[in-house]
PDB file of C-alpha atoms and ligand atoms in Angstrom:
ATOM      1  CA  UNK A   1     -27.909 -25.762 -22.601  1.00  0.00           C
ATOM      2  CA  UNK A   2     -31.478 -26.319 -20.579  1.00  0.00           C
ATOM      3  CA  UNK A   3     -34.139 -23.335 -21.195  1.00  0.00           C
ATOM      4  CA  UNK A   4     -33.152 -21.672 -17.873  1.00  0.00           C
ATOM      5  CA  UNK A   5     -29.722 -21.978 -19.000  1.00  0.00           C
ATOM      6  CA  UNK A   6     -30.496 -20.558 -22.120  1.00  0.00           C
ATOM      7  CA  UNK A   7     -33.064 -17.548 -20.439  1.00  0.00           C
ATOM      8  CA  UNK A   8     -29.895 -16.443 -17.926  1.00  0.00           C
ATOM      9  CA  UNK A   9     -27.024 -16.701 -20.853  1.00  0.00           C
ATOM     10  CA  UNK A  10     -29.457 -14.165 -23.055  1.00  0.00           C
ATOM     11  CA  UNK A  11     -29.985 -11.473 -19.473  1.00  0.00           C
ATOM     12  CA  UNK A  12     -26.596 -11.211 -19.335  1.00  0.00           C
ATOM     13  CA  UNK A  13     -25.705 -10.833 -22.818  1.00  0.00           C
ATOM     14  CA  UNK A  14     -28.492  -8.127 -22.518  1.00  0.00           C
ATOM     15  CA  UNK A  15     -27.030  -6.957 -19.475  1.00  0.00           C
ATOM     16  CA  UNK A  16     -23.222  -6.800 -21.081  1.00  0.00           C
ATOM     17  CA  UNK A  17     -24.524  -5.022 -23.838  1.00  0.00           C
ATOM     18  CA  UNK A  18     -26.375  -2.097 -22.041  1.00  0.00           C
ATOM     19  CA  UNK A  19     -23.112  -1.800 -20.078  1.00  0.00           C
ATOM     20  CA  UNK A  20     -21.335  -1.756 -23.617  1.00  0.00           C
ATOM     21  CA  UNK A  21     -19.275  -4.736 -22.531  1.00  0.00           C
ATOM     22  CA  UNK A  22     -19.883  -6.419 -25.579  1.00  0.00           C
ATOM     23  CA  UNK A  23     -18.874  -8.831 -27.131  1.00  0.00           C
ATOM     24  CA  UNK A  24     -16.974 -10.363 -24.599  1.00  0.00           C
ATOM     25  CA  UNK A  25     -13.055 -10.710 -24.165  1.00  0.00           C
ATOM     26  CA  UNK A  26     -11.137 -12.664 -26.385  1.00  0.00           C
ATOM     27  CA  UNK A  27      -7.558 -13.853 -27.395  1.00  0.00           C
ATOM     28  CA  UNK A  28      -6.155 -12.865 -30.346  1.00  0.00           C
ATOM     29  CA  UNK A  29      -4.023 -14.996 -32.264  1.00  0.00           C
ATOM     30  CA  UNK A  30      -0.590 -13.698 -31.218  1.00  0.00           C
ATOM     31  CA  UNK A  31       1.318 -13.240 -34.260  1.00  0.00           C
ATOM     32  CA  UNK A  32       4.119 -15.738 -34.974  1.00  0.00           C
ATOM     33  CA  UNK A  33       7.019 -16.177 -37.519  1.00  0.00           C
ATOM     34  CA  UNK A  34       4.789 -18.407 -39.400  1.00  0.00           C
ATOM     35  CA  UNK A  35       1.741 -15.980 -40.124  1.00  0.00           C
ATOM     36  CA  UNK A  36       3.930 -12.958 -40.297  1.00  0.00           C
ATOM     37  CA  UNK A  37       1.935 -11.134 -42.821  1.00  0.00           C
ATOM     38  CA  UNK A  38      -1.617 -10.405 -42.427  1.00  0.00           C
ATOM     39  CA  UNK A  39      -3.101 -12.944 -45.550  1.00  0.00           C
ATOM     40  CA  UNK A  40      -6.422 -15.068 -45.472  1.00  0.00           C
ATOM     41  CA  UNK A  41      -5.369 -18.209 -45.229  1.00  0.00           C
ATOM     42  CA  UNK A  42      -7.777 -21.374 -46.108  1.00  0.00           C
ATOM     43  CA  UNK A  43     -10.431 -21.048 -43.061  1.00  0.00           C
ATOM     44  CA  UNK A  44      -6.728 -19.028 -41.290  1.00  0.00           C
ATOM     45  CA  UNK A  45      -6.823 -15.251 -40.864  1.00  0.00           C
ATOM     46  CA  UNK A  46      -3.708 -14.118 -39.545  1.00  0.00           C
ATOM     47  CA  UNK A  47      -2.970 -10.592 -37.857  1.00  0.00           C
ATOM     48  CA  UNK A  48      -0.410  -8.192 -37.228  1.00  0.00           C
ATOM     49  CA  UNK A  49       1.519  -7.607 -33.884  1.00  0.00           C
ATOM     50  CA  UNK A  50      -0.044  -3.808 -34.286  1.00  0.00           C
ATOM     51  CA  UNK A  51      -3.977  -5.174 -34.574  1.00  0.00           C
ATOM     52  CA  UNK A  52      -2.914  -7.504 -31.325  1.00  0.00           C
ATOM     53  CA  UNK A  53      -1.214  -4.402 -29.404  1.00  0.00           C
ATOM     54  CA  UNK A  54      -4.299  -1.784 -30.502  1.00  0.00           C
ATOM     55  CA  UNK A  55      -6.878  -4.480 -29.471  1.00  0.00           C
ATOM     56  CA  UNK A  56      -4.956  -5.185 -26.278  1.00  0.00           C
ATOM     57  CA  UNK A  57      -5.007  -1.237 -25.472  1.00  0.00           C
ATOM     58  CA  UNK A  58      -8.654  -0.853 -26.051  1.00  0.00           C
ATOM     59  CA  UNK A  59      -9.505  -3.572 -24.107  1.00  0.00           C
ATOM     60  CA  UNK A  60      -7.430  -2.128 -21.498  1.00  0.00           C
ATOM     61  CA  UNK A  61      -8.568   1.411 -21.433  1.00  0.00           C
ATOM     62  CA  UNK A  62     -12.377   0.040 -21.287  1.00  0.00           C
ATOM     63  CA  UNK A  63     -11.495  -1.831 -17.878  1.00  0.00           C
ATOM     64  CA  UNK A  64      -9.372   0.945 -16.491  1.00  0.00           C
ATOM     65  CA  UNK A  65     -13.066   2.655 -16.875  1.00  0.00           C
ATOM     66  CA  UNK A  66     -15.080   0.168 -14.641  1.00  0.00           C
ATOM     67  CA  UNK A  67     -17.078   0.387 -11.849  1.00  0.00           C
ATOM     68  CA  UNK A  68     -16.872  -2.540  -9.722  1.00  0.00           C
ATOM     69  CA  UNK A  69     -20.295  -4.174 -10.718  1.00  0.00           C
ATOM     70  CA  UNK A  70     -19.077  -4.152 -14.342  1.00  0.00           C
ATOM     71  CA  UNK A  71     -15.122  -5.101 -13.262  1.00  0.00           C
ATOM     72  CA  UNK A  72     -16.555  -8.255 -11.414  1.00  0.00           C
ATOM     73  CA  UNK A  73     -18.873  -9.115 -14.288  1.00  0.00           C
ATOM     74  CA  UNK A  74     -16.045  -8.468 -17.055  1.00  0.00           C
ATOM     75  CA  UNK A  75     -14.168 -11.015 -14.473  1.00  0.00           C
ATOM     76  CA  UNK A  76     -16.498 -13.570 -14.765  1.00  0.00           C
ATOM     77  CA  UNK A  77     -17.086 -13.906 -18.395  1.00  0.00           C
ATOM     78  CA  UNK A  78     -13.293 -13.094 -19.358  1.00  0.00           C
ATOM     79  CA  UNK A  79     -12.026 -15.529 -21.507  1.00  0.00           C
ATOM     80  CA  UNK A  80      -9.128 -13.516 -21.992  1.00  0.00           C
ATOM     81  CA  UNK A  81      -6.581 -16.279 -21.816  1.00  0.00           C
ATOM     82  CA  UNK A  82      -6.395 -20.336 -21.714  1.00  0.00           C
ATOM     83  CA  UNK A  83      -6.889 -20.539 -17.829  1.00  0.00           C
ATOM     84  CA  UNK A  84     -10.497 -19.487 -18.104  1.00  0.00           C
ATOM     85  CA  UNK A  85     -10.906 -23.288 -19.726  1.00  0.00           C
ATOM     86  CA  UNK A  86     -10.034 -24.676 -16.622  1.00  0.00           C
ATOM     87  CA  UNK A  87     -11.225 -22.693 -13.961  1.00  0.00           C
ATOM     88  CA  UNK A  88     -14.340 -24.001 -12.173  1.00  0.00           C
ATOM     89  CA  UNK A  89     -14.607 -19.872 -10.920  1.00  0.00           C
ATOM     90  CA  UNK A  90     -13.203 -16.597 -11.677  1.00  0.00           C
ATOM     91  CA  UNK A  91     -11.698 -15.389  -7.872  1.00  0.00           C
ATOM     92  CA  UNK A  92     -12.417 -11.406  -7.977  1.00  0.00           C
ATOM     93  CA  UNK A  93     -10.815 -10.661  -4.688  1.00  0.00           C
ATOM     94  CA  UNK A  94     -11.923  -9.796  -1.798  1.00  0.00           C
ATOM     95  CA  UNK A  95     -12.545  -7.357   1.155  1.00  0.00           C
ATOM     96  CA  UNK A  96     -12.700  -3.273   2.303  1.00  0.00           C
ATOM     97  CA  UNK A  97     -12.927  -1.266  -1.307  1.00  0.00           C
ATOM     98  CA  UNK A  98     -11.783   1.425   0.852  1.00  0.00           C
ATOM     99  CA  UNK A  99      -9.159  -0.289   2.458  1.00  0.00           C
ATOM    100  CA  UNK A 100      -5.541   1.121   3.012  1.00  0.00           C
ATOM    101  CA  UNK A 101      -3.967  -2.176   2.813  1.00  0.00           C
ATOM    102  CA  UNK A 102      -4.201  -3.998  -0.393  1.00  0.00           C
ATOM    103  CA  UNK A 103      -2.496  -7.794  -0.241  1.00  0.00           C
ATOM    104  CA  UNK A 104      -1.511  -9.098  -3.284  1.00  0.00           C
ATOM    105  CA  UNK A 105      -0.786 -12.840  -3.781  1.00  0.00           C
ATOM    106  CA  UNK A 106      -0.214 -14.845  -6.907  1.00  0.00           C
ATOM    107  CA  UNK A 107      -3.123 -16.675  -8.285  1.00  0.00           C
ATOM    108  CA  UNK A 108      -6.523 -19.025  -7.158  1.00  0.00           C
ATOM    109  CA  UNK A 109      -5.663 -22.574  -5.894  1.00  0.00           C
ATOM    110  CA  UNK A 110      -7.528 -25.546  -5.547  1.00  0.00           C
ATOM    111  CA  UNK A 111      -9.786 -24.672  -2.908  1.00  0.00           C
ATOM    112  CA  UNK A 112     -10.020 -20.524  -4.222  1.00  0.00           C
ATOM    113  CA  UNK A 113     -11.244 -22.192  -7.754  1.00  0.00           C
ATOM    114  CA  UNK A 114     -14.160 -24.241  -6.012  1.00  0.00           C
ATOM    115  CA  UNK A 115     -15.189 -21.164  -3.997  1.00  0.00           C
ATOM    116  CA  UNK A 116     -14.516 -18.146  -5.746  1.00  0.00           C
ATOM    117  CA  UNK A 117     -12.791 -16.071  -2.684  1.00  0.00           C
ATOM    118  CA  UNK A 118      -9.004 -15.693  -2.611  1.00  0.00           C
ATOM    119  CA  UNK A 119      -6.589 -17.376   0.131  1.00  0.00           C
ATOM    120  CA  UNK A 120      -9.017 -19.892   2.030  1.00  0.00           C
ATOM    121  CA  UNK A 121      -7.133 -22.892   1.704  1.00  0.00           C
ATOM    122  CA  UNK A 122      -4.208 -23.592   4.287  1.00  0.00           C
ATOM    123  CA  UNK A 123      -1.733 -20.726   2.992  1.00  0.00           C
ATOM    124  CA  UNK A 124      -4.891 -18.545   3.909  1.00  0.00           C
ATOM    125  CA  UNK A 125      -4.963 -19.670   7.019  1.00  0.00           C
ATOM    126  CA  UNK A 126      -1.720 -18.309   7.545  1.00  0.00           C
ATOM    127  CA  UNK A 127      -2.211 -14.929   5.464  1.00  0.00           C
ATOM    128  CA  UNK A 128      -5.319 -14.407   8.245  1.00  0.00           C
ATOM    129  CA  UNK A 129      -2.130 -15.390  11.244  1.00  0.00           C
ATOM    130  CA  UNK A 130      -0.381 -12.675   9.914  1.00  0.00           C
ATOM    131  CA  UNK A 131      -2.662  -9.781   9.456  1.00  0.00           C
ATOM    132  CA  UNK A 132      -3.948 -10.558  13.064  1.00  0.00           C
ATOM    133  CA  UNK A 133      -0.504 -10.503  14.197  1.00  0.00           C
ATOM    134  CA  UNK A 134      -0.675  -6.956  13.311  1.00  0.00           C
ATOM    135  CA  UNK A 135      -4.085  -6.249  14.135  1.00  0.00           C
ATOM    136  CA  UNK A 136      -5.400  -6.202  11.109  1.00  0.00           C
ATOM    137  CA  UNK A 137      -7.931  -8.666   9.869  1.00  0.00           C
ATOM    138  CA  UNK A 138      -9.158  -9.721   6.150  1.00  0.00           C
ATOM    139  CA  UNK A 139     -12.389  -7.591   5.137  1.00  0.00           C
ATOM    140  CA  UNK A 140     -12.035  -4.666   7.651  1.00  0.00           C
ATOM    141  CA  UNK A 141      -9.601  -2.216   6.404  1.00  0.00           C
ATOM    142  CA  UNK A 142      -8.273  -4.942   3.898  1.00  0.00           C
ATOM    143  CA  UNK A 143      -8.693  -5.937   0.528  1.00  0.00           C
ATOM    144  CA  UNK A 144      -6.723  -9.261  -1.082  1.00  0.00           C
ATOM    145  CA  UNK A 145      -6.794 -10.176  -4.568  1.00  0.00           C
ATOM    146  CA  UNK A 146      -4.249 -12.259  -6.948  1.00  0.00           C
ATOM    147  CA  UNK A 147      -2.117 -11.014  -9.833  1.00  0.00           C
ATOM    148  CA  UNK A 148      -4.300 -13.714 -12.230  1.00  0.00           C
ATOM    149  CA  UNK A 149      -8.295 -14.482 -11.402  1.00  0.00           C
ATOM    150  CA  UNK A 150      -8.230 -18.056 -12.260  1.00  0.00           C
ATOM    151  CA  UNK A 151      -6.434 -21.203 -11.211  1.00  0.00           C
ATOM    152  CA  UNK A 152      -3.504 -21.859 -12.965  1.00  0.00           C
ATOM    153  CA  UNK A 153      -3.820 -25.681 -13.611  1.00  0.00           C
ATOM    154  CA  UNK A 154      -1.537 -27.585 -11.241  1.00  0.00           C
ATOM    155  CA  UNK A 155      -1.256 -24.703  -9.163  1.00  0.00           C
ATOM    156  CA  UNK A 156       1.913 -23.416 -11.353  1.00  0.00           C
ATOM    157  CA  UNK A 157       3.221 -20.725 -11.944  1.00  0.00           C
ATOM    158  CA  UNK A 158       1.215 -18.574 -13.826  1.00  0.00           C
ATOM    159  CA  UNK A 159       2.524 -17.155 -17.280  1.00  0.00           C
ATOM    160  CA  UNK A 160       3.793 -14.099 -18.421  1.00  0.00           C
ATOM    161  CA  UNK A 161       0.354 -14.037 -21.235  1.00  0.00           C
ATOM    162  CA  UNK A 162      -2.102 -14.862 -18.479  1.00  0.00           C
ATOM    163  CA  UNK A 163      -0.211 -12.240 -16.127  1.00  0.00           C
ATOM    164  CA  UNK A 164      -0.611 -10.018 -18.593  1.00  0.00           C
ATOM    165  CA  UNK A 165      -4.260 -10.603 -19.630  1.00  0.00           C
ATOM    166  CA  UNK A 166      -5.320 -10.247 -16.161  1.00  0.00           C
ATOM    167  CA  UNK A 167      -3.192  -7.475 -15.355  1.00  0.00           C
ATOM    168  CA  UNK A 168      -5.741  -4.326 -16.092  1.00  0.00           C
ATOM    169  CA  UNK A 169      -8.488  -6.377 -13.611  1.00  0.00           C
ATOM    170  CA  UNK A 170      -6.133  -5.421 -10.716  1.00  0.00           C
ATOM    171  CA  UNK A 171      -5.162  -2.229 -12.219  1.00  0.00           C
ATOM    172  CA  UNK A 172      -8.584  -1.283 -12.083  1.00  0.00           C
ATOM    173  CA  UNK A 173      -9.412  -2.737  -8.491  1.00  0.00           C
ATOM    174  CA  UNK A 174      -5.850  -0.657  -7.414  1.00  0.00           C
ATOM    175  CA  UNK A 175      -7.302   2.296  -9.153  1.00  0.00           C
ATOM    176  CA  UNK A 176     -10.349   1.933  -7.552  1.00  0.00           C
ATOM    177  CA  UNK A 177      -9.681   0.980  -3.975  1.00  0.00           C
ATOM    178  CA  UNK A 178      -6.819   3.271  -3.880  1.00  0.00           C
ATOM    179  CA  UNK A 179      -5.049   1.289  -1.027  1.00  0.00           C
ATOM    180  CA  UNK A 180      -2.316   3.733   0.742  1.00  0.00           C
ATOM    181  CA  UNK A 181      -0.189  -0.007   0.774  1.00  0.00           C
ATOM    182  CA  UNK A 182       0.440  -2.869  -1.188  1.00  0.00           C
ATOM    183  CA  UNK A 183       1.929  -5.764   0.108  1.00  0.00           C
ATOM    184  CA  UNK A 184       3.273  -7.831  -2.515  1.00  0.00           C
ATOM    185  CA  UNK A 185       2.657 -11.929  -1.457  1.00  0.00           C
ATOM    186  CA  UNK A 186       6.028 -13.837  -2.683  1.00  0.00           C
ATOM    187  CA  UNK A 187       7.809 -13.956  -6.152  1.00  0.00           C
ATOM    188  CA  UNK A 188       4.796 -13.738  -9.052  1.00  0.00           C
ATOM    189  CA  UNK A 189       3.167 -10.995  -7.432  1.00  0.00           C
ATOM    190  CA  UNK A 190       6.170  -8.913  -6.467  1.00  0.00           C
ATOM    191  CA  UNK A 191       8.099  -9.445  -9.976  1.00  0.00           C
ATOM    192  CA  UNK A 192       4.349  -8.337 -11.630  1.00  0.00           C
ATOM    193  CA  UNK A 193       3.789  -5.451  -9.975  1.00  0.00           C
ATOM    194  CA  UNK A 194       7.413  -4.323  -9.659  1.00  0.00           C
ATOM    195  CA  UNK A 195       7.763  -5.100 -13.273  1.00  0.00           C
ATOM    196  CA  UNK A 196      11.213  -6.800 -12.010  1.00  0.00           C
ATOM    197  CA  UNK A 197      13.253 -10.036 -13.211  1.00  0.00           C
ATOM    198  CA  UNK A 198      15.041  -9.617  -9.262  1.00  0.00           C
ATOM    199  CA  UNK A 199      14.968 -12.290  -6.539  1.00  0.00           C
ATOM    200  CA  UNK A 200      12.431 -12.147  -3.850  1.00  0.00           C
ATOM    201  CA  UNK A 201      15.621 -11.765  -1.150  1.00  0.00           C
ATOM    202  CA  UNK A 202      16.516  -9.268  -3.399  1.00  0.00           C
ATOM    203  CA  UNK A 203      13.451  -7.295  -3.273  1.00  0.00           C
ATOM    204  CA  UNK A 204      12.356  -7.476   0.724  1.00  0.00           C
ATOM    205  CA  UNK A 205      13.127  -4.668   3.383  1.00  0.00           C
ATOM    206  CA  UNK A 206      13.128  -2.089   0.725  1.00  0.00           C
ATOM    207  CA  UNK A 207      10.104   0.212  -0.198  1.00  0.00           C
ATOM    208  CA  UNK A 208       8.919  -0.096  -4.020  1.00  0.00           C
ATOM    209  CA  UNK A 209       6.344   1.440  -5.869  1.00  0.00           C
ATOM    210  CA  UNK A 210       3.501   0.692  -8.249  1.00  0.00           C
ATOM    211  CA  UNK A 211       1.218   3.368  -9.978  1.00  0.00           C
ATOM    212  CA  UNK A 212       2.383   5.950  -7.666  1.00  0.00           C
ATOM    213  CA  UNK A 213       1.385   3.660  -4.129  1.00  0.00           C
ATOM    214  CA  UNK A 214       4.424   2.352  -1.923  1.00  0.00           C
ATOM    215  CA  UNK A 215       4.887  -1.319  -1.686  1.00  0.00           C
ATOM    216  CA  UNK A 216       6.556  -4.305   0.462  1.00  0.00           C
ATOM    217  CA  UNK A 217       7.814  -7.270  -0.410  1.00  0.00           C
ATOM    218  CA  UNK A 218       7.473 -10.511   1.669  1.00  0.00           C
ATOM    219  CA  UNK A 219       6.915 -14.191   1.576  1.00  0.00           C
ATOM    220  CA  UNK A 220       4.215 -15.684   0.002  1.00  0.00           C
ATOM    221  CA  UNK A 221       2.561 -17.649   2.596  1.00  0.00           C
ATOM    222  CA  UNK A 222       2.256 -21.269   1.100  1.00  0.00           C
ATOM    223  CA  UNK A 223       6.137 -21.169   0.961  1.00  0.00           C
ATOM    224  CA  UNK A 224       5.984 -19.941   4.492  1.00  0.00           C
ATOM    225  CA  UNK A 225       4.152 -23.265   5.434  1.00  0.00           C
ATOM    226  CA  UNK A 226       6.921 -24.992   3.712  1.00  0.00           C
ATOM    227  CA  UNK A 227       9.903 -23.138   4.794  1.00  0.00           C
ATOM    228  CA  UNK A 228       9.263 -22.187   8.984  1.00  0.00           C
ATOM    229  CA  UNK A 229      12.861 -20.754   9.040  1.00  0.00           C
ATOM    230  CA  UNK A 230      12.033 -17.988   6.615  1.00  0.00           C
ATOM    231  CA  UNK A 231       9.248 -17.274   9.366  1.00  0.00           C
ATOM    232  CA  UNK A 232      11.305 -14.605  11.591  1.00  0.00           C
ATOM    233  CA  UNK A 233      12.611 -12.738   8.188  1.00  0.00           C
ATOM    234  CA  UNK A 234       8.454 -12.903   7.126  1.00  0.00           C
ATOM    235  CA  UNK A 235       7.929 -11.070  10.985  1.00  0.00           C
ATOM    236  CA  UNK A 236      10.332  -8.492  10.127  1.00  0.00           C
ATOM    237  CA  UNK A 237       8.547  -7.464   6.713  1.00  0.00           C
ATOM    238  CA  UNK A 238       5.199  -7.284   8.720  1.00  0.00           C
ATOM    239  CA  UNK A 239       7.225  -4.920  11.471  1.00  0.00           C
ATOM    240  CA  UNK A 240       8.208  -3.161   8.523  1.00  0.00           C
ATOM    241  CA  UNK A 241       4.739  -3.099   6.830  1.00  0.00           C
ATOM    242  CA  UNK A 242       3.035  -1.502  10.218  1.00  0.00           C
ATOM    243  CA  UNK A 243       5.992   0.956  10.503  1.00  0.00           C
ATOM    244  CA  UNK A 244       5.416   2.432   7.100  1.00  0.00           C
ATOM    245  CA  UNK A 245       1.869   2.373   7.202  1.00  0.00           C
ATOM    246  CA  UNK A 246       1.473   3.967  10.572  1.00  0.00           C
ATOM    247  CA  UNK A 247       4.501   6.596   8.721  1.00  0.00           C
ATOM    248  CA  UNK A 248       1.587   6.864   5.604  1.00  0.00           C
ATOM    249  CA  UNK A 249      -1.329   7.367   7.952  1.00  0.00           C
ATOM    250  CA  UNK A 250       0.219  10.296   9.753  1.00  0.00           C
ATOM    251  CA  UNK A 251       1.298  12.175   6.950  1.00  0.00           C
ATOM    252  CA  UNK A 252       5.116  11.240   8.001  1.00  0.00           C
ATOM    253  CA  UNK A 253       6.834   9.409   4.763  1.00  0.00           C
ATOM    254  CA  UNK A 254       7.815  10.834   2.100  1.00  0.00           C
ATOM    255  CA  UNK A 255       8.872   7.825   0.378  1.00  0.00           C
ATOM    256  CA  UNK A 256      12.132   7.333  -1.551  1.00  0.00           C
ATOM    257  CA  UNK A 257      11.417   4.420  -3.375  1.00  0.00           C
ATOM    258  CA  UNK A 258      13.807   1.877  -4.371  1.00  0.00           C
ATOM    259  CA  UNK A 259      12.810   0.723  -8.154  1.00  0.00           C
TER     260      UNK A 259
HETATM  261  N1  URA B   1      -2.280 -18.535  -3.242  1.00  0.00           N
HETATM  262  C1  URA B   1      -2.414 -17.320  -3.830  1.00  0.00           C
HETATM  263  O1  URA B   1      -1.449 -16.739  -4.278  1.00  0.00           O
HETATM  264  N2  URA B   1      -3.633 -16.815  -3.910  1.00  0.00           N
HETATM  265  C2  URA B   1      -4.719 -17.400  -3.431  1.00  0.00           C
HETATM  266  O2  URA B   1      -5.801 -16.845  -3.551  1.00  0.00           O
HETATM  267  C3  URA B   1      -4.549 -18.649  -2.812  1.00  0.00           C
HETATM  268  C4  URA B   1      -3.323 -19.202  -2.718  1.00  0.00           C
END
């Protein structure tokens, strides 16, 4: 590391400390069949699935207490899970921290990981087609973030650990932007936040719920650019989107939601 390397790493270890962030995230050892019971090893200390679970729960319960300066920094230094090894830059999200709509896609891609801000590649493109095509536009009344904050490698899939790890970063940013929508972008964000094994057609043109705050189901938009005859059903879930927002704005819904 050069000196000026060296001078910023130590501000914002001293900076994570006063914040009591320290020391920084992470990954256990998940326990396995193999180290089972909690021994010493050679240079191998092995844990139990209870030390994992508590650790997990503090870790969560100190993000669900953020502000956003100290959410984006945890962000940026997590290490959480493997992806952070690959990543070239954590993608926070992005957009109105007051906003009533909060878009939810799956995870950073190529062109996300080189600039740090979610959905500016060619599936962006589109997402910013179809808030415009019902008047909305990214930043003003709008917030987008990503179930996961760093690329998964390959652009696949990410997993059910990474998911997880990441998962109290947007509880936090839900928490704290308190969107009166979510609109859940394709399968991996939908089956996250829904907490759901069910199809994608399965979920859309029904009104679901996370933490308390409704939420739609639609296409994610890089399939979209893949699949134009899906395009009409994706119109329908943005009718259906403005509908039950205009519904939440004027006091009308009482939602019934469908779980
Ligand atoms: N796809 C996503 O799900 N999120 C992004 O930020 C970019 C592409």
């Amino acid at each position: 590391m050069t000196v000026s390397g060296n001078v910023k790493h130590a501000r914002r270890k001293e900076i994570l400390k006063e914040l009591g962030l320290t020391p920084l995230w992470r990954a256990r050892v998940p326990d396995t069949p193999n180290h089972a019971s909690p021994a010493v090893t050679g240079e191998h200390v092995s844990i139990s699935q209870a030390q994992v679970n508590a650790g997990a729960e503090d870790r969560r319960s100190t993000i669900l207490r953020m502000d956003w300066d100290q959410l984006k920094m945890s962000v940026e230094g997590c290490i959480a899970c493997p992806l952070c090894q690959s990543r070239s830059r954590t993608v926070f999200g992005i957009g109105d921290r007051n906003a009533d709509w909060l878009y939810v896609g799956e995870g950073p891609g190529v062109q996300e990981d080189a600039t740090g801000e979610p959905f500016v590649g060619p599936a962006g493109k589109l997402l910013d087609n179809m808030l415009a095509a019902i008047n909305l536009k990214r930043g003003r009344n709008v917030y987008i973030a990503n179930i996961v904050k760093c690329r998964p490698p390959g652009n696949r899939n990410p997993n059910s650990h990474e998911a997880q790890q990441c998962e109290p970063y947007l509880a936090r940013q839900i928490a704290l932007i308190q969107p009166k929508l979510i609109i859940a972008l394709g399968k991996v964000a939908a089956q996250n936040l829904l907490n759901t094994d069910a199809t994608l057609a399965a979920l859309r043109g029904r009104l679901h719920e996370h933490s308390g705050i409704p939420v739609i189901v639609t296409y994610h938009p890089a399939y979209l650019l893949r699949t134009l005859a899906d395009k009409a059903k994706a119109w329908e879930d943005l009718c259906f989107a403005r509908s039950t927002m205009q519904s939440l704005q004027s006091g009308d819904l009482i939602p019934t939601y469908d779980r």
